[in-house]
């Protein structure tokens, strides 16, 4: 007997092994096996079992399977088929894709092996022992700390515990650096299970509001589709605070009643403990909340509970799409327009798109919800692939959409505090809000104190030594310059490294600066900040909890403040600079800016008091700004669809971005040129190849980046080109990634 096995290695194909006659357990599709791969012993998953070895391989040369671990499939065929299709779609190695679905593959196997007494002492080395570095409580870095050590320390001090392996990926030599830091008493090394964010999530009592008419209609459509058991996809198109969550809850409840399973995907689970608490309160404890803060043990536990069917519902960020939910009948994707559903490294999959695929294959119902549907969803509705369900008004009848005012920064100057980012209208609005004892949110898409240090001598800004971007000045925990792309950090310099001038000006405004200046402008106000610097993981929950308890008057923050929070006492939202999002070199810049503005505006006036939104911009006439101010989602969608059609961009064409990088710019460029030529030779006239060109972010972590685009609407013709590229072996130290349906163009 022979088996084809997917092994978690970055190679495209599966590998064939022979099954020794003496093997006690017969391998089945979806079961784990222990195999030798090169010199390593690895766990893999059986894709096929067959009596012959296939034509290309010589049976006598095949290695034998070392052990068969499961008698039953650990990956059921519904999930396995889906993973194979996903691997095919993204031209990704099946072993790597399986790894997404089996986060506990290695460890789980080890435990099972140990139970069965199969674990030889040597094989233990196969399992990954995770060492984490833990920052010592209250420790602060000595002045002398610099360079890599400072960068690693900064990274550590922002998190609770960081696996050293992860650190090593970010900073070469981190392992040694950690030892040094440990000697300095700044941290220590542990082998530990990470704490679960579940433990800290607040449990709210189960309040079951009476559905609004629109909600009831949406729920009825979904339950009908669930009963019919034919694959259907829905777009839940509901304004902010229209009560979309309530609709997911009802649909999930319906599944549970029928003994069926459901998956609910949300963009950022760490930021939405409120949401998960609502799911727990309503659906009971037998649901799996999957998030990155889970330790291996908890992850394995949830995985096994789902696998057995003891848990029927999985809620989580994009990786929850791979949860082994049994009798899957429903997949909900909340805030489906959100870019975080796209994984930008390793297997570059988009959980929103793949949710549709998995649901379709499983004959389940898919519900994609948003106040600002993506253009892909819009196109799917228009072509009849998805059915639109509308929630046109806020669920709470007293809550109406906020009044939005656009402040033209070209005409309106600074308010009484003299800060340019605090225009007179915004200043007055804040005064009014504070006076009434209400809460405000100010949104700025820049963390740190000042986005750059500019030299007045030569006009250059201080650049990251490893990337082609300006370093951001941070002040909150000691002055330092930080690269937001590679996390490299250094002490602030007093002189320009290029011309030696000591006239360095702090340019621009980041959240730290806003926080500081607001404190001066409104000395009595309690000000909070929410961005990646203050709020890694569980800490963000604390800031939001303080906000909910009314202990913060003004919350300043980055994207983190825009995400789905339901804070009923917020009546004022200020967007400090809408232009930042518009200036990115990306065909989706306008769409993203529009989504961001509508979403952040959606945080205002969710309670009984009316909300007010101020958008500061230098481009008040830009459609993304002007239409967001009118909450005109259909108007913007119509315009943007027209433009995409004219330019031949998605959803009217398919794209793939071929990204190359190398330590040497010339090497990267040469390889990009070679592969682009290959693509052109494979392309039919309906496919166009654009580029190569340097990436907008031309250098990252010391690697020079080039890319080219393959574009066309003929799926098969496009695939042919991509397959050819995937098979071409890159030369030298060049790394090549094929990004199918790219989300970030940087
Ligand atoms: P969305 O996800 O559409 O932005 P949420 O599900 O967060 O909206 O709901 C917004 C607010 O409205 C929440 O505070 C929620 O409890 C409330 N809500 C939802 N449905 C109803 C209803 N039928 N009646 C009253 N309040 C509701
Ligand atoms: Zn200079
Ligand atoms: Zn950098």
XYZ file of C-alpha atoms and ligand atoms in Angstrom:
775
model
C 0.000 0.000 0.000
C 1.160 3.554 -0.686
C 0.189 6.943 0.680
C 0.593 10.471 -0.590
C 1.473 12.667 2.346
C 1.363 16.443 2.783
C 4.309 17.435 4.963
C 4.580 20.897 6.544
C 7.450 22.081 4.362
C 7.486 24.918 1.858
C 7.463 22.668 -1.167
C 4.579 22.486 -3.535
C 3.824 18.830 -3.916
C 2.849 15.964 -1.662
C 5.235 13.053 -1.197
C 4.645 9.353 -1.666
C 5.628 6.819 1.001
C 5.182 3.100 1.226
C 3.235 1.504 4.038
C 5.081 -1.451 5.573
C 3.046 -4.646 5.854
C 3.735 -4.792 9.561
C 2.044 -1.452 10.225
C -0.608 -2.060 12.859
C -2.962 0.719 11.910
C -4.017 1.107 8.296
C -3.641 4.707 7.151
C -6.787 6.535 6.072
C -7.209 9.792 4.193
C -6.900 12.715 6.603
C -4.938 10.797 9.255
C -1.537 11.849 10.521
C 1.572 9.819 9.865
C 5.165 10.162 10.998
C 7.568 10.155 8.069
C 11.195 10.755 7.360
C 11.814 13.847 5.319
C 15.448 14.346 4.415
C 17.117 13.819 7.748
C 14.144 15.021 9.753
C 11.161 13.194 11.104
C 7.974 15.070 10.403
C 4.279 14.628 10.848
C 2.226 14.752 7.723
C -1.348 14.223 6.698
C -2.411 11.463 4.339
C -3.994 12.831 1.172
C -4.532 9.549 -0.672
C -4.162 5.873 -0.015
C -3.659 3.634 -3.021
C -2.452 0.167 -3.921
C 0.005 1.528 -6.497
C 2.738 4.100 -6.146
C 1.960 6.088 -9.281
C 3.917 6.277 -12.501
C 6.663 8.720 -11.661
C 8.027 6.917 -8.641
C 9.854 3.663 -8.253
C 8.215 1.755 -5.382
C 11.468 0.184 -4.195
C 13.038 3.601 -3.641
C 10.224 4.950 -1.518
C 10.739 5.491 2.176
C 8.368 3.733 4.513
C 5.891 5.474 6.784
C 7.391 5.342 10.284
C 4.124 5.338 12.177
C 0.446 5.848 11.538
C -0.916 8.010 14.291
C -4.660 8.120 13.871
C -7.204 5.453 13.134
C -9.740 8.111 12.171
C -9.081 11.142 9.970
C -8.052 14.217 11.988
C -8.859 16.361 8.992
C -12.282 15.409 7.748
C -12.789 15.278 4.037
C -14.846 18.488 3.892
C -11.943 20.463 5.375
C -9.246 18.544 3.534
C -10.902 19.094 0.154
C -11.274 22.768 0.948
C -7.602 23.062 1.901
C -6.530 21.351 -1.301
C -8.618 23.759 -3.306
C -7.230 26.727 -1.380
C -3.677 25.529 -2.010
C -4.491 25.212 -5.677
C -6.064 28.644 -5.878
C -3.146 30.435 -4.244
C -0.492 28.151 -5.766
C 0.601 27.463 -2.214
C 2.392 24.364 -0.888
C -0.200 21.941 0.481
C 1.954 21.180 3.520
C 2.014 24.837 4.486
C -1.719 25.161 3.959
C -2.345 22.163 6.181
C -0.318 23.844 8.828
C -2.868 26.657 8.894
C -5.558 24.152 9.707
C -3.542 22.131 12.153
C -1.762 24.608 14.395
C -1.326 21.807 16.854
C -0.217 19.303 14.248
C 3.218 18.661 15.617
C 2.540 19.013 19.268
C -0.743 17.191 19.171
C 0.884 14.334 17.377
C 3.599 14.137 19.974
C 1.116 13.919 22.787
C -0.840 11.237 21.020
C 2.325 9.361 20.253
C 3.382 9.509 23.853
C 0.006 8.121 24.880
C 0.411 5.242 22.506
C 3.916 4.593 23.733
C 5.258 5.215 20.247
C 7.381 8.139 21.145
C 11.040 7.316 20.891
C 13.222 9.760 22.836
C 14.806 10.951 19.595
C 11.520 11.928 18.014
C 10.902 14.453 20.734
C 13.248 16.785 18.948
C 10.628 16.983 16.222
C 8.218 18.828 18.451
C 8.704 22.554 18.861
C 9.474 23.717 22.343
C 8.497 27.341 22.493
C 10.747 29.533 24.525
C 9.405 32.962 25.311
C 11.126 36.068 26.558
C 9.241 37.925 29.248
C 10.029 41.538 30.058
C 10.661 42.071 33.767
C 7.888 44.035 35.384
C 8.695 47.708 35.799
C 12.117 47.393 34.194
C 13.293 50.297 32.080
C 16.122 50.303 29.604
C 19.423 51.884 30.645
C 20.557 54.915 28.645
C 23.408 52.911 27.164
C 21.113 50.442 25.458
C 21.291 50.993 21.695
C 20.969 49.399 18.307
C 19.599 45.866 18.068
C 19.432 45.454 21.849
C 17.263 48.555 22.155
C 15.029 47.412 19.303
C 14.546 43.972 20.850
C 13.906 45.503 24.242
C 11.335 47.883 22.860
C 9.575 45.037 21.156
C 9.593 42.991 24.348
C 8.427 45.772 26.596
C 5.344 46.279 24.466
C 4.214 42.681 24.716
C 3.519 40.356 27.606
C 5.668 37.539 26.319
C 7.285 36.995 22.944
C 8.396 33.656 21.498
C 12.124 33.944 20.878
C 11.700 32.303 17.499
C 9.442 35.172 16.429
C 11.927 37.732 17.692
C 14.720 36.053 15.810
C 12.722 36.485 12.605
C 12.417 40.223 13.216
C 15.882 40.879 14.559
C 18.785 38.741 13.531
C 20.728 37.552 16.547
C 17.807 38.206 18.883
C 18.557 35.038 20.811
C 21.942 36.383 21.871
C 20.488 39.815 22.531
C 17.838 38.301 24.801
C 20.536 36.571 26.842
C 22.281 39.901 27.255
C 19.046 41.600 28.271
C 18.411 38.790 30.743
C 21.851 39.366 32.272
C 20.912 43.014 32.661
C 17.794 41.910 34.528
C 15.477 43.347 31.891
C 13.848 40.061 31.034
C 13.935 36.346 31.614
C 13.402 33.288 29.482
C 10.598 30.863 30.115
C 8.869 27.942 28.523
C 5.307 28.801 29.086
C 1.792 28.610 27.829
C 0.525 32.000 26.901
C -2.369 33.325 28.917
C -5.695 33.211 27.248
C -7.518 36.421 26.529
C -10.691 34.430 27.174
C -10.079 34.537 30.863
C -10.191 38.303 30.899
C -13.124 38.794 28.541
C -16.092 40.390 30.207
C -19.268 38.415 30.384
C -22.341 40.462 29.769
C -25.764 39.246 30.758
C -27.809 37.827 27.938
C -29.956 40.670 26.707
C -32.139 39.656 23.862
C -33.531 42.710 22.124
C -36.646 42.426 20.061
C -35.523 42.357 16.461
C -36.207 45.359 14.308
C -38.265 44.730 11.223
C -35.202 44.773 8.996
C -33.305 42.422 11.287
C -36.261 40.056 11.410
C -36.437 39.993 7.618
C -32.719 39.239 7.350
C -32.937 36.503 9.984
C -35.924 34.964 8.196
C -34.033 34.847 4.907
C -31.062 33.198 6.589
C -33.037 30.600 8.536
C -34.922 29.709 5.407
C -31.662 29.185 3.536
C -30.288 27.163 6.469
C -33.347 24.934 6.408
C -33.130 24.383 2.686
C -29.508 23.339 2.945
C -28.528 24.663 -0.443
C -25.386 26.757 -0.598
C -26.354 30.419 -0.602
C -24.313 33.554 -0.040
C -25.694 36.750 1.449
C -24.410 40.266 1.807
C -25.676 41.786 5.034
C -25.546 45.410 3.995
C -26.312 47.347 7.153
C -25.331 50.817 8.314
C -23.106 51.144 11.374
C -24.947 50.074 14.558
C -27.798 48.546 12.577
C -27.443 45.398 14.665
C -25.637 43.029 12.322
C -24.212 41.054 15.233
C -27.727 40.256 16.368
C -28.406 38.750 12.948
C -25.290 36.530 13.101
C -26.322 35.444 16.591
C -29.794 34.405 15.492
C -28.446 32.511 12.505
C -25.861 30.729 14.672
C -28.525 29.857 17.233
C -30.627 28.361 14.485
C -27.672 26.178 13.471
C -27.132 25.018 17.041
C -30.787 24.076 17.370
C -30.417 21.855 14.344
C -27.230 20.359 15.693
C -25.224 22.043 12.957
C -21.976 23.984 13.168
C -21.019 27.581 12.404
C -17.940 29.757 11.984
C -17.939 33.488 12.680
C -14.985 35.520 11.444
C -14.230 38.968 12.816
C -11.357 41.240 11.805
C -9.607 41.704 15.106
C -10.644 39.431 17.874
C -8.304 40.961 20.434
C -10.099 44.260 19.964
C -13.583 42.862 20.250
C -13.930 41.113 23.613
C -17.395 42.650 23.804
C -18.442 40.756 20.729
C -17.092 37.446 21.925
C -18.722 37.960 25.300
C -22.029 38.435 23.512
C -21.536 35.184 21.648
C -20.717 33.330 24.858
C -23.688 34.827 26.669
C -26.050 33.847 23.912
C -24.702 30.593 22.559
C -23.339 29.112 25.753
C -19.879 28.018 26.729
C -19.542 25.337 24.116
C -18.047 27.660 21.566
C -14.430 28.040 20.600
C -12.992 31.523 20.625
C -9.896 31.274 18.484
C -7.266 34.006 18.624
C -3.545 34.463 18.432
C -3.136 34.827 22.192
C -4.101 31.201 22.760
C -1.440 28.929 24.123
C -0.759 25.628 22.407
C -2.659 23.655 24.995
C -5.792 25.751 24.735
C -5.588 25.737 20.978
C -5.342 21.988 20.954
C -8.220 21.701 23.409
C -10.531 23.846 21.284
C -9.441 22.055 18.177
C -10.262 18.678 19.705
C -13.596 19.852 21.035
C -14.573 21.122 17.597
C -13.229 18.016 15.971
C -15.365 15.797 18.224
C -18.388 17.989 17.667
C -18.544 18.866 21.361
C -18.147 22.530 20.355
C -20.206 23.494 17.336
C -19.260 27.130 16.846
C -15.892 28.773 16.267
C -15.470 32.537 16.551
C -12.208 34.161 15.633
C -9.979 36.150 13.324
C -9.060 34.893 9.866
C -7.454 31.624 10.997
C -10.772 30.469 12.482
C -11.778 29.783 8.892
C -9.792 26.550 9.243
C -11.537 25.422 12.415
C -12.541 21.753 12.192
C -16.210 22.549 12.775
C -18.376 19.506 12.114
C -21.602 19.658 10.061
C -20.694 23.136 8.996
C -23.855 24.977 7.974
C -23.001 28.661 8.354
C -20.035 30.996 7.941
C -20.412 34.657 8.915
C -17.770 37.246 8.042
C -18.208 40.440 10.027
C -16.812 43.677 8.526
C -16.076 41.764 5.361
C -14.436 44.805 3.728
C -11.625 44.719 6.271
C -8.106 44.223 4.924
C -7.018 42.142 7.895
C -8.742 39.086 6.467
C -5.843 38.912 4.063
C -2.746 37.156 5.336
C 0.276 38.991 3.998
C 2.966 36.390 4.572
C 3.390 32.672 4.148
C 0.222 31.434 2.494
C -1.228 34.704 1.246
C -4.889 33.807 1.496
C -7.923 36.017 1.967
C -10.269 34.581 4.583
C -13.190 36.612 3.250
C -12.906 35.075 -0.219
C -12.137 31.630 1.105
C -15.119 31.755 3.456
C -17.292 31.844 0.354
C -15.419 28.882 -1.076
C -15.574 26.753 2.068
C -19.253 27.537 2.561
C -20.037 26.686 -1.031
C -18.213 23.370 -0.888
C -19.788 22.439 2.426
C -23.221 23.448 1.143
C -23.360 25.954 3.928
C -24.781 29.462 4.072
C -22.320 32.354 3.891
C -23.157 35.778 5.343
C -20.792 38.657 4.678
C -21.668 41.741 6.701
C -20.532 45.338 6.447
C -21.648 48.944 6.566
C -19.242 49.540 3.700
C -19.369 46.426 1.509
C -16.294 45.684 -0.546
C -16.565 46.163 -4.268
C -16.129 42.402 -4.689
C -19.318 41.848 -2.720
C -21.069 44.556 -4.673
C -20.068 42.874 -7.927
C -21.188 39.479 -6.596
C -24.608 40.902 -5.725
C -24.948 42.434 -9.173
C -24.059 39.195 -10.906
C -26.531 37.252 -8.789
C -23.925 35.259 -6.856
C -24.918 36.900 -3.597
C -28.223 38.100 -2.190
C -28.353 41.484 -0.503
C -30.056 41.841 2.871
C -30.440 45.434 3.975
C -30.453 46.973 7.439
C -31.052 50.595 6.494
C -31.237 52.198 9.963
C -29.653 51.961 13.370
C -31.164 49.266 15.579
C -31.699 51.570 18.520
C -34.492 53.833 17.279
C -33.166 56.840 19.142
C -29.748 56.449 17.554
C -29.519 58.167 14.219
C -26.546 58.457 11.897
C -24.330 61.322 13.047
C -24.154 64.730 11.394
C -20.859 65.028 9.518
C -18.999 68.281 8.879
C -15.985 68.521 6.600
C -13.364 71.007 7.783
C -11.266 72.351 4.922
C -7.770 72.732 6.370
C -6.746 74.951 3.466
C -9.137 77.627 4.735
C -9.656 76.933 8.402
C -6.689 77.502 10.651
C -5.738 76.393 14.129
C -8.083 76.894 17.049
C -7.245 78.771 20.254
C -4.700 76.170 21.363
C -2.571 77.013 18.314
C -2.237 73.381 17.258
C -2.675 72.925 13.551
C -4.390 69.573 13.973
C -6.989 71.136 16.300
C -8.969 73.419 14.009
C -11.352 75.949 15.514
C -14.486 73.895 14.726
C -12.946 70.763 16.234
C -11.780 72.675 19.303
C -15.268 74.066 19.861
C -16.879 70.682 19.334
C -14.539 69.136 21.910
C -15.364 71.892 24.370
C -19.060 71.273 23.899
C -18.684 67.511 24.225
C -16.589 67.764 27.400
C -18.956 70.351 28.825
C -21.870 67.970 28.362
C -19.934 65.156 30.074
C -19.875 63.088 26.903
C -17.020 61.205 25.239
C -15.013 61.890 22.103
C -12.826 59.806 19.810
C -10.055 61.399 17.750
C -8.653 59.347 14.926
C -5.196 59.754 13.421
C -3.529 57.147 11.338
C -0.049 57.699 12.765
C 1.400 56.423 15.977
C 4.402 57.970 17.640
C 5.131 61.610 18.336
C 6.242 62.972 14.972
C 6.271 61.015 11.728
C 9.732 62.263 10.761
C 12.796 64.247 11.708
C 13.746 66.553 8.877
C 17.164 68.164 8.484
C 16.965 71.868 7.737
C 20.517 71.754 6.421
C 20.029 69.333 3.554
C 16.276 68.759 3.530
C 16.556 65.033 4.105
C 14.642 63.116 6.691
C 16.278 60.552 8.940
C 15.756 57.241 7.223
C 15.730 53.715 8.587
C 19.101 52.111 7.853
C 17.316 48.986 6.631
C 14.261 50.401 4.845
C 13.499 53.244 2.477
C 11.203 55.057 4.904
C 11.456 57.857 7.414
C 11.866 56.878 11.035
C 9.174 58.016 13.422
C 10.038 59.919 16.562
C 8.584 58.377 19.721
C 8.668 60.021 23.100
C 6.351 58.174 25.454
C 9.011 55.822 26.813
C 12.178 57.777 26.212
C 13.039 59.603 23.008
C 13.830 57.260 20.196
C 13.445 56.839 16.485
C 11.516 53.808 15.310
C 10.961 52.304 11.887
C 7.319 51.303 11.621
C 8.091 48.733 8.975
C 10.901 46.689 10.519
C 10.716 47.850 14.161
C 14.353 48.927 14.122
C 14.842 51.515 16.854
C 17.652 53.780 17.904
C 18.233 56.704 20.192
C 17.350 60.086 18.738
C 20.261 61.666 16.877
C 21.141 65.303 17.364
C 22.872 65.724 14.024
C 21.995 64.829 10.463
C 23.947 61.728 9.429
C 24.227 63.123 5.919
C 25.384 66.728 6.343
C 26.127 66.979 10.044
C 23.720 69.867 10.618
C 22.193 69.994 14.086
C 18.999 71.689 12.947
C 16.570 68.801 12.973
C 12.863 69.597 12.922
C 10.088 67.326 14.141
C 7.702 67.096 11.219
C 4.077 66.126 11.409
C 1.848 64.833 14.122
C 1.405 61.382 15.617
C -0.956 60.111 18.300
C 1.559 60.763 21.111
C 1.838 64.384 20.128
C -1.928 64.746 19.891
C -2.263 63.220 23.345
C 0.303 65.629 24.771
C -1.107 68.740 23.106
C -4.679 67.842 24.018
C -3.587 67.613 27.628
C -2.409 71.216 27.370
C -5.461 72.437 25.475
C -7.945 70.697 27.795
C -6.166 70.314 31.126
C -9.223 68.947 32.923
C -10.017 66.263 30.378
C -8.971 62.668 30.950
C -7.210 61.565 27.818
C -6.541 58.035 26.685
C -4.590 56.657 23.785
C -5.158 53.487 21.817
C -2.528 52.400 19.329
C -0.073 49.579 18.891
C 2.404 51.229 21.274
C 0.183 51.321 24.330
C -2.119 48.514 23.536
C -0.654 45.230 22.481
C -3.231 42.473 22.776
C -4.933 42.375 26.153
C -3.896 45.925 27.032
C -6.201 47.354 24.390
C -9.041 45.710 26.247
C -8.088 47.644 29.359
C -8.132 50.965 27.535
C -11.508 50.172 25.998
C -12.876 49.017 29.344
C -11.820 52.340 30.901
C -13.535 54.095 28.026
C -16.697 52.060 28.590
C -16.677 52.871 32.302
C -16.451 56.553 31.481
C -12.940 56.990 32.898
C -11.692 58.547 29.670
C -13.126 61.701 28.087
C -11.136 61.814 24.878
C -9.690 58.723 23.271
C -6.979 59.343 20.684
C -6.056 56.471 18.458
C -5.138 54.840 15.191
C -7.220 52.349 13.164
C -7.760 50.512 16.425
C -10.448 53.032 17.394
C -12.363 52.502 14.175
C -12.990 48.792 14.585
C -16.510 47.823 15.472
C -16.554 49.138 19.037
C -19.933 49.819 20.516
C -19.411 52.753 22.889
C -22.810 54.375 23.412
C -21.553 57.500 25.215
C -19.363 58.651 22.357
C -21.047 61.621 20.724
C -18.114 63.239 18.955
C -15.674 61.756 16.466
C -12.884 63.805 14.934
C -10.817 62.646 11.970
C -7.643 64.691 12.282
C -6.315 64.170 8.787
C -8.295 62.301 6.154
C -5.654 62.893 3.491
C -3.072 60.430 4.784
C -5.144 57.483 3.591
C -5.683 59.040 0.163
C -2.052 59.515 -0.734
C -1.030 55.850 -0.828
C 0.071 54.525 -4.226
C -2.680 51.940 -4.421
C -5.743 51.691 -6.651
C -7.794 50.933 -3.549
C -6.679 54.076 -1.675
C -9.973 55.901 -2.214
C -12.048 52.859 -1.291
C -10.054 52.333 1.895
C -10.248 55.964 2.882
C -13.991 55.942 2.328
C -14.457 52.783 4.419
C -12.301 54.213 7.165
C -14.224 57.478 7.315
C -17.642 55.807 7.331
C -16.519 53.294 9.957
C -14.919 55.833 12.266
C -17.919 58.105 11.884
C -20.015 55.074 12.793
C -18.549 55.159 16.316
C -20.493 58.355 17.057
C -24.038 58.591 18.315
C -24.677 54.893 18.901
C -26.551 55.591 22.123
C -29.523 57.803 22.775
C -27.740 61.105 22.161
C -27.086 62.302 18.626
C -23.554 62.117 17.315
C -21.358 64.596 15.521
C -18.405 63.936 13.238
C -15.746 66.340 12.008
C -13.457 65.369 9.160
C -10.378 67.549 8.698
C -8.885 67.455 5.219
C -7.147 69.431 2.533
C -9.210 67.682 -0.129
C -12.807 68.358 0.899
C -13.980 67.817 -2.669
C -12.461 64.319 -2.974
C -15.341 61.864 -3.550
C -14.126 59.542 -0.789
C -14.428 62.427 1.678
C -17.475 64.204 0.303
C -19.565 61.027 -0.088
C -18.496 59.645 3.311
C -19.711 62.903 4.828
C -23.142 62.174 3.377
C -23.074 58.485 4.399
C -23.604 57.884 0.702
C -22.337 54.321 0.350
C -24.264 53.521 -2.856
C -23.077 56.779 -4.415
C -19.455 56.040 -3.698
C -19.776 52.420 -4.770
C -21.326 53.444 -8.090
C -18.523 55.889 -8.830
C -15.762 53.564 -7.805
C -17.218 50.665 -9.801
C -17.290 52.845 -12.896
C -13.671 53.838 -12.392
C -12.492 50.267 -11.807
C -14.253 49.105 -14.919
C -12.587 51.800 -16.999
C -9.145 51.069 -15.583
C -9.531 47.296 -15.706
C -9.038 46.696 -12.008
C -10.840 44.297 -9.667
C -13.656 43.395 -9.413
C -13.588 43.668 -13.213
C -10.281 41.855 -13.614
C -8.140 39.479 -11.650
C -4.711 40.463 -10.451
C -1.655 38.730 -9.187
C 1.370 40.546 -7.899
C 4.722 38.842 -8.265
C 6.915 40.185 -5.478
C 10.655 39.695 -5.526
C 13.301 40.812 -3.115
C 17.043 40.353 -2.666
C 19.911 41.890 -0.734
C 21.306 43.284 -3.955
C 19.087 45.652 -5.932
C 20.564 44.660 -9.294
C 20.053 40.961 -8.595
C 16.429 41.539 -7.629
C 15.807 43.631 -10.704
C 17.465 41.160 -13.049
C 15.366 38.295 -11.711
C 12.192 40.402 -11.875
C 12.940 41.184 -15.504
C 13.588 37.527 -16.287
C 10.367 36.340 -14.650
C 8.298 39.125 -16.206
C 9.632 38.057 -19.609
C 8.670 34.482 -18.802
C 5.191 35.674 -17.838
C 4.867 37.551 -21.124
C 5.895 34.490 -23.072
C 3.180 32.462 -21.346
C 0.484 35.121 -21.581
C -2.275 35.043 -24.142
C -3.487 38.391 -25.568
C -6.182 38.681 -22.880
C -3.531 38.768 -20.154
C -1.351 41.756 -19.527
C 1.932 41.854 -17.653
C 2.763 45.225 -16.104
C 6.273 45.964 -14.899
C 8.649 45.089 -13.356
C 9.207 48.176 -11.251
C 10.597 48.905 -7.806
C 7.953 48.463 -5.104
C 6.565 51.675 -3.581
C 8.404 50.595 -0.451
C 11.610 49.984 -2.369
C 13.716 48.597 0.463
C 12.539 46.690 3.505
C 14.763 44.993 6.101
C 17.753 45.541 3.843
C 16.144 43.764 0.934
C 15.444 45.530 -2.349
C 11.962 44.915 -3.615
C 10.654 44.678 -7.165
C 7.354 43.526 -8.510
C 5.279 43.062 -11.567
C 1.599 42.538 -12.069
C -0.218 39.922 -14.093
C -3.731 40.964 -14.948
C -6.686 39.642 -16.894
C -10.251 38.523 -16.569
C -9.752 35.060 -18.029
C -9.211 32.872 -15.008
C -7.704 29.907 -16.864
C -5.326 32.017 -18.940
C -4.143 33.849 -15.831
C -3.636 30.608 -13.979
C -1.499 29.221 -16.758
C 0.903 32.150 -16.425
C 1.022 31.907 -12.647
C 1.676 28.165 -12.721
C 4.586 28.761 -15.073
C 5.962 31.357 -12.675
C 5.462 29.122 -9.669
C 7.480 26.377 -11.336
C 10.348 28.681 -12.315
C 13.082 28.308 -9.740
C 14.316 31.671 -8.498
C 18.018 32.251 -8.840
C 20.485 33.224 -6.190
C 19.261 34.742 -2.986
C 16.094 36.134 -4.592
C 12.826 35.423 -2.826
C 9.723 35.268 -4.990
C 6.157 35.400 -3.777
C 3.046 35.161 -5.899
C 0.277 37.195 -4.336
C -3.014 36.151 -5.909
C -5.748 38.802 -5.478
C -3.371 41.154 -3.654
C -4.787 43.513 -1.060
C -1.759 45.621 -0.236
C 0.048 47.065 -3.225
C 3.014 48.318 -1.149
P -23.360 46.685 13.927
O -22.582 45.402 14.048
O -24.360 46.651 12.813
O -22.518 47.916 13.888
P -24.242 46.066 16.598
O -24.638 44.655 16.388
O -22.993 46.361 17.329
O -24.262 46.832 15.210
O -25.473 46.789 17.325
C -25.434 48.147 17.661
C -26.173 48.391 18.949
O -27.568 48.184 18.766
C -25.756 47.455 20.066
O -25.650 48.204 21.245
C -26.868 46.450 20.139
O -27.006 45.920 21.431
C -28.063 47.267 19.730
N -29.123 46.488 19.111
C -28.996 45.512 18.182
N -30.202 45.047 17.797
C -31.122 45.744 18.491
C -32.569 45.749 18.533
N -33.270 44.927 17.762
N -33.164 46.624 19.376
C -32.448 47.451 20.144
N -31.102 47.503 20.152
C -30.440 46.674 19.335
Zn 21.250 67.175 6.640
Zn 13.071 49.785 8.822
